[in-house]
XYZ file of C-alpha atoms in Angstrom:
193
model
C 27.256 29.587 -106.379
C 30.053 28.204 -103.925
C 32.635 25.922 -105.475
C 32.077 23.646 -102.271
C 28.845 22.455 -101.916
C 28.287 21.608 -98.333
C 26.694 17.790 -97.260
C 23.290 18.977 -96.375
C 19.889 19.188 -97.768
C 16.104 20.594 -97.530
C 15.741 17.104 -95.742
C 18.212 18.117 -93.153
C 16.882 21.904 -93.089
C 13.531 20.392 -91.956
C 15.049 17.676 -89.085
C 16.285 20.394 -86.881
C 14.201 21.528 -83.940
C 11.589 23.853 -84.402
C 11.727 22.746 -88.309
C 14.885 24.089 -89.102
C 13.297 27.929 -88.062
C 16.189 29.872 -87.393
C 18.521 28.637 -90.247
C 18.470 28.812 -93.423
C 19.827 26.498 -96.736
C 22.813 28.095 -98.127
C 24.936 25.628 -101.053
C 24.463 23.138 -98.942
C 25.057 24.318 -95.650
C 22.918 25.244 -92.547
C 23.730 29.073 -91.826
C 22.185 30.460 -88.743
C 19.563 33.663 -89.358
C 20.086 36.533 -87.619
C 17.501 37.945 -85.257
C 17.234 39.891 -81.726
C 14.387 41.703 -80.271
C 14.931 45.041 -82.330
C 15.097 43.097 -85.665
C 12.163 41.050 -84.384
C 10.156 43.925 -83.223
C 10.781 45.945 -86.336
C 9.880 42.935 -88.307
C 6.669 42.763 -86.726
C 5.920 46.425 -87.244
C 6.493 46.475 -90.737
C 4.110 43.200 -91.060
C 1.598 45.269 -89.705
C 2.102 48.095 -91.978
C 1.737 46.702 -95.263
C -0.425 44.174 -93.639
C -2.688 47.469 -92.856
C -2.180 48.763 -96.519
C -3.019 46.214 -98.240
C -6.516 46.741 -97.058
C -8.783 44.277 -99.014
C -6.005 42.653 -101.554
C -6.155 39.704 -101.872
C -2.565 39.236 -100.260
C -1.475 37.191 -97.167
C 1.550 39.147 -94.962
C 3.487 36.144 -93.949
C 6.367 37.759 -90.970
C 8.970 36.201 -89.109
C 11.030 33.559 -91.421
C 8.551 30.427 -91.118
C 7.952 31.027 -95.027
C 10.687 29.422 -97.184
C 11.761 30.764 -100.970
C 13.745 28.032 -103.211
C 16.231 29.495 -104.704
C 19.294 28.374 -106.741
C 21.290 28.395 -103.763
C 19.065 26.782 -101.626
C 16.175 27.656 -99.206
C 15.835 31.033 -98.215
C 13.496 32.523 -94.855
C 12.498 36.168 -95.687
C 11.812 38.257 -92.959
C 8.884 39.447 -94.630
C 6.918 37.711 -97.562
C 4.064 38.889 -99.396
C 1.928 36.445 -101.483
C -1.321 36.043 -103.200
C -3.911 34.782 -100.461
C -4.420 31.691 -102.793
C -0.650 30.821 -102.249
C -0.989 31.009 -98.772
C -4.288 29.117 -98.345
C -2.889 26.237 -100.209
C 0.014 26.241 -98.147
C -1.381 26.474 -94.863
C -3.921 23.366 -95.889
C -1.248 21.277 -97.313
C 1.533 20.473 -94.755
C 4.126 23.196 -93.734
C 6.913 24.425 -94.637
C 6.040 24.721 -97.983
C 8.649 26.497 -100.550
C 7.423 29.093 -102.493
C 8.903 30.034 -105.971
C 9.776 33.193 -106.811
C 6.799 33.777 -109.361
C 4.454 32.936 -106.189
C 6.429 36.217 -104.080
C 4.924 39.694 -104.583
C 7.379 41.076 -102.095
C 10.284 40.123 -99.817
C 11.935 42.238 -97.049
C 14.838 41.515 -94.791
C 16.035 43.228 -92.174
C 19.722 43.712 -91.214
C 21.687 45.813 -88.651
C 25.469 46.478 -89.292
C 27.746 43.793 -88.488
C 24.933 41.113 -87.906
C 25.996 37.825 -89.654
C 23.613 37.793 -92.767
C 24.275 41.402 -93.722
C 26.537 40.370 -96.593
C 24.068 37.783 -97.742
C 21.117 40.004 -97.634
C 22.899 42.898 -99.513
C 24.760 41.091 -102.017
C 23.833 37.144 -102.313
C 20.096 37.142 -102.213
C 19.802 40.439 -104.579
C 21.054 38.359 -107.063
C 19.299 34.810 -106.093
C 16.104 36.919 -105.893
C 16.124 38.429 -109.275
C 16.987 35.071 -110.455
C 14.189 33.784 -109.193
C 11.911 36.953 -110.511
C 10.789 38.200 -107.248
C 9.493 41.782 -108.549
C 10.368 43.861 -105.564
C 12.771 43.263 -102.467
C 13.255 45.519 -99.854
C 16.452 45.892 -97.315
C 15.329 47.631 -94.064
C 18.102 48.708 -91.834
C 17.461 49.404 -87.873
C 20.594 50.103 -86.797
C 22.221 53.249 -86.402
C 19.426 54.772 -88.094
C 16.547 52.965 -90.061
C 16.899 53.304 -93.570
C 14.858 51.370 -96.391
C 16.649 50.195 -99.900
C 13.899 49.463 -102.290
C 15.055 47.280 -105.617
C 12.409 46.583 -108.447
C 13.054 43.722 -110.752
C 13.437 44.919 -114.374
C 14.929 42.299 -117.308
C 15.929 39.798 -114.381
C 18.148 42.273 -111.845
C 17.185 44.458 -109.809
C 17.252 48.318 -109.936
C 17.712 50.257 -106.486
C 15.003 52.902 -105.828
C 16.355 55.899 -103.848
C 17.123 55.801 -100.110
C 14.379 56.200 -97.762
C 15.196 57.246 -94.318
C 13.447 58.549 -90.836
C 12.183 61.777 -91.360
C 10.824 61.091 -94.761
C 8.054 59.371 -96.640
C 8.749 56.073 -97.832
C 6.364 54.441 -100.537
C 5.640 51.700 -102.875
C 3.003 50.427 -105.129
C 2.477 46.066 -104.582
C 1.395 44.588 -107.952
C -1.760 42.405 -106.105
C -5.194 41.900 -106.620
C -6.181 44.558 -106.550
C -3.093 46.462 -106.663
C -2.268 48.704 -103.352
C 0.095 51.313 -102.275
C 2.093 51.214 -98.973
C 3.187 54.460 -97.482
C 4.705 55.588 -94.077
C 8.082 57.409 -92.760
C 10.489 54.813 -91.658
C 11.087 56.240 -88.309
C 7.753 54.218 -87.483
C 9.157 51.274 -87.713
C 11.647 51.544 -84.397
C 8.613 54.118 -82.541
C 6.747 52.421 -79.530
């Protein structure tokens, strides 16, 4: 956590145009989140692959940063969040946005490109923050210059990195849901049209 907290709160975030859709709240500061056509394409493609793999599992795949996660430093908006279906239903019936706690999140995913404004946050701060709130699994997906997936699993309140998976190989991950399901694909599929 920063020594110098900013003046902003979740109220200020939600008063921004579109409810603060393109921003996160970090240590009292409003931080713009990265995006772009390629980023958004990868988010949509990966969200669809996870959704298809989930099949009959009682989960909802939330994409596009519209779902908020409450962390020790503020409010994060992962590119993809997988939550139990009853959690998503409650958020949709209630007013949005709804702050999810880490225990409600089965998987958080951030899509990054080297040099984008949020890369360091996604690779360093969010690793600590998501572990602190006990999200069981966190993926960092790079889409440039090549597709790579860094998968981390929670163990003893810290993430343990699994081997990085690149295009031309198969990425496989088990998601603890009801019932559990497995996601399996070649990372190259994330940028194919």
